[in-house]
PDB file of C-alpha atoms in Angstrom:
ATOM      1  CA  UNK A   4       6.128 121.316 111.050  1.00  0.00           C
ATOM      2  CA  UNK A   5       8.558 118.789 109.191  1.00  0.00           C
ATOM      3  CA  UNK A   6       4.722 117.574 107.845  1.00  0.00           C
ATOM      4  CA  UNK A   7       4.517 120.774 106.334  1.00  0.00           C
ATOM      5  CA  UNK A   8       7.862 121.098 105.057  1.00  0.00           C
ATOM      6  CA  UNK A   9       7.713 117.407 103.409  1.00  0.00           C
ATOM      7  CA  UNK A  10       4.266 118.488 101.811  1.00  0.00           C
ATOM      8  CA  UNK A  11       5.987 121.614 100.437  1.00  0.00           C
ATOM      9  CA  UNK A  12       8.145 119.454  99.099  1.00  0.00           C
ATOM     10  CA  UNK A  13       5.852 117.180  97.849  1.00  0.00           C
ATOM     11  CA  UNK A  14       4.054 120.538  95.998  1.00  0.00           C
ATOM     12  CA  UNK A  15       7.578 121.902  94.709  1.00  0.00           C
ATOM     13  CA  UNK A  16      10.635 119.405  95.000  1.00  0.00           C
ATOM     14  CA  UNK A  17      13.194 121.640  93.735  1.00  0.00           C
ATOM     15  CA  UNK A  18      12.223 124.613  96.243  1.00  0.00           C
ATOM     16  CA  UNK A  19      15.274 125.506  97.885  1.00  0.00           C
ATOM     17  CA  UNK A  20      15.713 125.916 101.977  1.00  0.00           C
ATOM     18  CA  UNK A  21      13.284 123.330 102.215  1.00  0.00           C
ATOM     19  CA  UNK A  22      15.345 120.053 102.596  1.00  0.00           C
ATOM     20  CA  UNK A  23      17.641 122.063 104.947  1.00  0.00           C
ATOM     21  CA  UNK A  24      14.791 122.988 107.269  1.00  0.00           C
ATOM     22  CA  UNK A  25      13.341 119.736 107.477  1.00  0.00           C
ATOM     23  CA  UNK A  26      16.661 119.048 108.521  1.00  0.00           C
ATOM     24  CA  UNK A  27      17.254 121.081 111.583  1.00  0.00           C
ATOM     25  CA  UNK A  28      13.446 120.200 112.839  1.00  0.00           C
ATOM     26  CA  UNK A  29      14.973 116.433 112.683  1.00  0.00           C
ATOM     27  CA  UNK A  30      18.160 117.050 114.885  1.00  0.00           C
ATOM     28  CA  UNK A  31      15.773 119.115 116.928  1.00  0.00           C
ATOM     29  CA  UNK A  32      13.677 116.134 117.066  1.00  0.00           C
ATOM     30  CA  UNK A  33      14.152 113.864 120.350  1.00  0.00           C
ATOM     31  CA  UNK A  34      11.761 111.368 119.921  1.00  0.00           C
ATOM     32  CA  UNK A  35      13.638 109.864 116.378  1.00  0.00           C
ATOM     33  CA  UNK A  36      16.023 107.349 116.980  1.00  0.00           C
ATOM     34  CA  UNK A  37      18.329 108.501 114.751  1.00  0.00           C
ATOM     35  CA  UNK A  38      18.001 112.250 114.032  1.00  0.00           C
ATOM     36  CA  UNK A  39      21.875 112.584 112.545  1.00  0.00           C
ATOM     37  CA  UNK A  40      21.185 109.555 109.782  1.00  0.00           C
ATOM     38  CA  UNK A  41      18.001 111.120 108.449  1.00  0.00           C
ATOM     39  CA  UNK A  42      19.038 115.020 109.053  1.00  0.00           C
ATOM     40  CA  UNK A  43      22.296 114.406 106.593  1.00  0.00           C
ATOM     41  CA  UNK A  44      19.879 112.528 104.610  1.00  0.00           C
ATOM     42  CA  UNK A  45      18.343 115.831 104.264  1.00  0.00           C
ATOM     43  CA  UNK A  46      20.734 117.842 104.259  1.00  0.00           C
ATOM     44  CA  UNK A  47      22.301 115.819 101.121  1.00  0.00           C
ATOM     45  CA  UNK A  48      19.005 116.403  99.130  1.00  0.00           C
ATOM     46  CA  UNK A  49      18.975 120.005 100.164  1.00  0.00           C
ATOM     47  CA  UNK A  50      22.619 120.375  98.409  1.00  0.00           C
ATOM     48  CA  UNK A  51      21.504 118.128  95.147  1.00  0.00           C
ATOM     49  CA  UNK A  52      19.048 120.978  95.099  1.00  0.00           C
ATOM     50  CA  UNK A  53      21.277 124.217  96.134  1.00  0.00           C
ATOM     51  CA  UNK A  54      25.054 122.952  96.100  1.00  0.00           C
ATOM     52  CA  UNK A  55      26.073 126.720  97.035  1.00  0.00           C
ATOM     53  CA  UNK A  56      24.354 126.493 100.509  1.00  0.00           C
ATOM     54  CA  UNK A  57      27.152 127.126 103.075  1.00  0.00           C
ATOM     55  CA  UNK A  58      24.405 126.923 105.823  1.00  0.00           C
ATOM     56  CA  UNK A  59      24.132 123.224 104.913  1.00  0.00           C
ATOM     57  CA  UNK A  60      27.458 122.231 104.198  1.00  0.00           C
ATOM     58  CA  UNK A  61      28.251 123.532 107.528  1.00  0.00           C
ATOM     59  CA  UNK A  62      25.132 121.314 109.290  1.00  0.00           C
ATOM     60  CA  UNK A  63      26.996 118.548 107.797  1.00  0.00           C
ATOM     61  CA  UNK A  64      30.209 119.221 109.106  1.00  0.00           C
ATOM     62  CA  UNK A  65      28.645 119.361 112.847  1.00  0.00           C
ATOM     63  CA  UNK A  66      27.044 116.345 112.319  1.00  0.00           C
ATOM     64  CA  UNK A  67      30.158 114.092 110.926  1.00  0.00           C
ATOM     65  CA  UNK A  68      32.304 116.181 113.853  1.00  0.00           C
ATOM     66  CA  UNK A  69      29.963 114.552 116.348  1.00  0.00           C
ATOM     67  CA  UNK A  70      30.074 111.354 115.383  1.00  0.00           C
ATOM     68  CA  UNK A  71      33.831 111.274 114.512  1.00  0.00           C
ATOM     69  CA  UNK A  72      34.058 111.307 110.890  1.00  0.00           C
ATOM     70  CA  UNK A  73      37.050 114.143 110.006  1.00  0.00           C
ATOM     71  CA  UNK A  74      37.367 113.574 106.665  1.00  0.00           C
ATOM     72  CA  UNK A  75      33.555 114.602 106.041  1.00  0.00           C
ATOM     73  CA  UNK A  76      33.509 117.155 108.798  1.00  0.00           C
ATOM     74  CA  UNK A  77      36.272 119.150 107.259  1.00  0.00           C
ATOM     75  CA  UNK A  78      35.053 118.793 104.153  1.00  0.00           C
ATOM     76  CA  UNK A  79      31.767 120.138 104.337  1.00  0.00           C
ATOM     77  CA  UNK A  80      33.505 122.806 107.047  1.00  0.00           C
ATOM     78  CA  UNK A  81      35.828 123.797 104.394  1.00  0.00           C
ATOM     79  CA  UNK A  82      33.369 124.114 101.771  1.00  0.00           C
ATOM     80  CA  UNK A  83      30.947 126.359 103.936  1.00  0.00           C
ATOM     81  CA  UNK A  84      34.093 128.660 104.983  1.00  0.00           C
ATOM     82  CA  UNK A  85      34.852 128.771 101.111  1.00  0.00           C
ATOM     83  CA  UNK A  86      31.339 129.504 100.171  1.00  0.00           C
ATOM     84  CA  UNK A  87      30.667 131.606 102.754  1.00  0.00           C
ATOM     85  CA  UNK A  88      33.765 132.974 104.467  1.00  0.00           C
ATOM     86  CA  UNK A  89      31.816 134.923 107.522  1.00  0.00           C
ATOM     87  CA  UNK A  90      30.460 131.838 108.575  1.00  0.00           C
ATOM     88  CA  UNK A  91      31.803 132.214 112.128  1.00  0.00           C
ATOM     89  CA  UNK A  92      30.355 128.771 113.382  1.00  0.00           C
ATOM     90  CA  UNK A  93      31.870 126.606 110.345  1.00  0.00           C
ATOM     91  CA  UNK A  94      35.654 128.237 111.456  1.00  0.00           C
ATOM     92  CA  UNK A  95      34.665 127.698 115.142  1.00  0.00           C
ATOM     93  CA  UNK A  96      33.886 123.891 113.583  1.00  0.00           C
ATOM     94  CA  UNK A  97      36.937 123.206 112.011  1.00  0.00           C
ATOM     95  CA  UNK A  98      38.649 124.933 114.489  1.00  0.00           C
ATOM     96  CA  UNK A  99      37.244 121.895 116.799  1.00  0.00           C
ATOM     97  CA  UNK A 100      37.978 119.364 114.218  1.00  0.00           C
ATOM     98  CA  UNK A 101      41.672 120.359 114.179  1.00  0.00           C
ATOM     99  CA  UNK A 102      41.700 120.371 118.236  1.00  0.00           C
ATOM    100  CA  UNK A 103      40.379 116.995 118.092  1.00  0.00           C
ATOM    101  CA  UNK A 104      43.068 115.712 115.755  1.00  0.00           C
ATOM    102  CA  UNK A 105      46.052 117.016 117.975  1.00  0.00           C
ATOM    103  CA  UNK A 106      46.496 119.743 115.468  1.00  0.00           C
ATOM    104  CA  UNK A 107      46.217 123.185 117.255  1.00  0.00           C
ATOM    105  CA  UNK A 108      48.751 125.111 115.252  1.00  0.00           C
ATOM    106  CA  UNK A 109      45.317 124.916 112.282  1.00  0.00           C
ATOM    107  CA  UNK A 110      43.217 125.185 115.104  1.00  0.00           C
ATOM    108  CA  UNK A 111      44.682 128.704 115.912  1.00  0.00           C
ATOM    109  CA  UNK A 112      44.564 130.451 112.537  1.00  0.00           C
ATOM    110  CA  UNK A 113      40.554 129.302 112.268  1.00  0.00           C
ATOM    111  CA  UNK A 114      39.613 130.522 115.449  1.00  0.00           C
ATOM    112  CA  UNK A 115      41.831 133.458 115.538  1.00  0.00           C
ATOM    113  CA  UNK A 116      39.811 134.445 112.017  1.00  0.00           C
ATOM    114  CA  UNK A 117      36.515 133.382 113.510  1.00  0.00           C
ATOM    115  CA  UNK A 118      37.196 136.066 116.982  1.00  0.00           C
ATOM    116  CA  UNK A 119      38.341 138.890 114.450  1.00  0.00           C
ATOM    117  CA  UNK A 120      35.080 138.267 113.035  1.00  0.00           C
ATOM    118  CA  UNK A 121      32.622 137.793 116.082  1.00  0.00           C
ATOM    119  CA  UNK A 122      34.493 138.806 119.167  1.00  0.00           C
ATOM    120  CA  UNK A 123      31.412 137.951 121.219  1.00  0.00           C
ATOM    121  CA  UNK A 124      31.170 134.543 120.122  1.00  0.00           C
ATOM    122  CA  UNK A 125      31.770 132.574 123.525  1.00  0.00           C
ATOM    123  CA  UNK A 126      32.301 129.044 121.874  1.00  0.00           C
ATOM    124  CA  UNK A 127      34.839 130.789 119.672  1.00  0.00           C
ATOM    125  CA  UNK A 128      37.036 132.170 122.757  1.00  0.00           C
ATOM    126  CA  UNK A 129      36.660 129.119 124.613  1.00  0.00           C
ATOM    127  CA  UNK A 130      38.186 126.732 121.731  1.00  0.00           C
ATOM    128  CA  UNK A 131      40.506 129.479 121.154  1.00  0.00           C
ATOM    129  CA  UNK A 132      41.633 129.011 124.809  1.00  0.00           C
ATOM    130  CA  UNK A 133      41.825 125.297 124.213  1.00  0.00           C
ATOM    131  CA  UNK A 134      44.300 126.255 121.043  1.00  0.00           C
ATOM    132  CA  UNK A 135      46.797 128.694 122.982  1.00  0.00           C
ATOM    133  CA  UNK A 136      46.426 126.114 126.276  1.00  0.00           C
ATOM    134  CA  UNK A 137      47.723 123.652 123.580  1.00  0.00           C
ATOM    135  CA  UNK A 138      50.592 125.485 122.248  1.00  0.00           C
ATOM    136  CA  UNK A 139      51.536 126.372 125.304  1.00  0.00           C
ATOM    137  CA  UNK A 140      50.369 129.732 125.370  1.00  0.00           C
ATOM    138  CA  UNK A 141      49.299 130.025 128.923  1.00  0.00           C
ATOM    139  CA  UNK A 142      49.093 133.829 128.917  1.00  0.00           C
ATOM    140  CA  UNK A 143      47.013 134.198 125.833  1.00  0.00           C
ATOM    141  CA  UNK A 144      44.850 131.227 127.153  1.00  0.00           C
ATOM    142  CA  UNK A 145      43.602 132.706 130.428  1.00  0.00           C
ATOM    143  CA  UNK A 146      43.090 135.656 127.968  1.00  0.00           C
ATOM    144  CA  UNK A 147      40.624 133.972 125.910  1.00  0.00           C
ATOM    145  CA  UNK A 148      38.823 131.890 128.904  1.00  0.00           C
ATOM    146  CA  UNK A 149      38.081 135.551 131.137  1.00  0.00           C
ATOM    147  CA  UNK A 150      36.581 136.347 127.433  1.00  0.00           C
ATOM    148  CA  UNK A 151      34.618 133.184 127.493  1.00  0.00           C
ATOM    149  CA  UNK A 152      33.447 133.949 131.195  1.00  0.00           C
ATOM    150  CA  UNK A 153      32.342 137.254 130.430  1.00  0.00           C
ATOM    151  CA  UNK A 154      30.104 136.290 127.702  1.00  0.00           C
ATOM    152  CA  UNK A 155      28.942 133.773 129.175  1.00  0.00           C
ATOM    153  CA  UNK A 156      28.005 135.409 132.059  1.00  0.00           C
ATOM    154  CA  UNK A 157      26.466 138.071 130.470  1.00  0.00           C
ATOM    155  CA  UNK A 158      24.214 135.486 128.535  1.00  0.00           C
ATOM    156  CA  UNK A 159      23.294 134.386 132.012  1.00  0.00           C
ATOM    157  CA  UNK A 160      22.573 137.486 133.442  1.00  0.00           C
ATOM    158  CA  UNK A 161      20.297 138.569 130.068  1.00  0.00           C
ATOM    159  CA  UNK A 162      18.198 135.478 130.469  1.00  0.00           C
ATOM    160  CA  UNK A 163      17.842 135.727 134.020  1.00  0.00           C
ATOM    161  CA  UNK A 164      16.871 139.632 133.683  1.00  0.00           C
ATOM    162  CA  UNK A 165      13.880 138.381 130.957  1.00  0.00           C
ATOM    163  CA  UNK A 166      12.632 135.261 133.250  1.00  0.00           C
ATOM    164  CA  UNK A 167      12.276 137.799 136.271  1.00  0.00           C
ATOM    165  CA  UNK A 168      10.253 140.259 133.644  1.00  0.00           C
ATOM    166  CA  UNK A 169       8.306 137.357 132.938  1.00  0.00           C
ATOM    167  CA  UNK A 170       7.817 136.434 136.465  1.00  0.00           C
ATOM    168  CA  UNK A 171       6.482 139.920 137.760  1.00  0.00           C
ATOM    169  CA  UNK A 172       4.127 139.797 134.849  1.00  0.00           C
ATOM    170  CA  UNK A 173       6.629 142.226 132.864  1.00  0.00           C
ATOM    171  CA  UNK A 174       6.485 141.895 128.846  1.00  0.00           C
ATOM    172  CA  UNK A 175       9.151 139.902 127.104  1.00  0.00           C
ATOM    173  CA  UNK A 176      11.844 141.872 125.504  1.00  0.00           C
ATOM    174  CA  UNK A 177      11.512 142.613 121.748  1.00  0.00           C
ATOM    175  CA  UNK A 178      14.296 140.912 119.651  1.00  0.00           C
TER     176      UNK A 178
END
């Protein structure tokens, strides 16, 4: 597919969404050596192009999170929230970002935001649990991790109920 997509690119360089998908097919690539360098590569063009793209600016973030850059991370998190503020996973991000630095009371007002806005978002409860754990909070903690459980749990018991479907020749559930 990223064939495709660079062709595409090749036919119309200033399409937008392009650059961005060729990036995700490269983190989702496991044979490259290096799938963060020449993703944010990608990602970079793909803003040069469409500077507005939250979706991007927020695949940047993740990337410089990973590999321990803040100041990029919460730059590009910052700009996603900004540009797009129900962007659950960029507050979920930064939320992260701010664990990471030791700074929970910031942690807690992004991921407080992010569960108002997607209560069944399980990585959102469980950083959220991290936050109160943090601060102390030990009530408000186990709160968040039974949330965490159940969600996850349920995501368990959903994919288990379609792999048994599958398994006794049953169709796969429409999405």
């Amino acid at each position: 597919a990223i064939k495709e997509y660079r062709r595409a690119v090749e036919l119309n360089p200033k399409a937008p969404h392009l650059h961005y998908r060729i990036g995700r097919l490269l983190l989702a690539d496991s044979k490259d050596t290096d799938p963060d360098k020449k993703a944010v590569e990608s990602f970079q063009q793909e803003l040069v192009l469409n500077p507005q793209d939250a979706l991007t600016h927020y695949e940047i973030g993740e990337i410089a999170r990973r590999n321990r850059d803040s100041a990029v991370a919460r730059t590009h998190y910052q700009q996603a929230i900004e540009l797009s503020a129900q962007l659950v996973e960029a507050r979920v991000g930064l939320g992260k970002l701010y664990l990471a630095e030791h700074q929970p009371d910031k942690a807690l007002k992004e991921l407080e935001q992010a569960v108002r806005q997607d209560a069944r978002n399980a990585q959102a409860h469980y950083a959220l649990m991290l936050a109160y754990r943090d601060l102390g909070r030990a009530e408000e903690a186990q709160k968040e991790f039974t949330a965490f459980q159940s969600l996850e749990k349920e995501k368990t018991q959903s994919f288990s109920t379609l792999l048994q479907s599958l398994l006794t020749g049953g169709t796969r559930p429409s999405q």
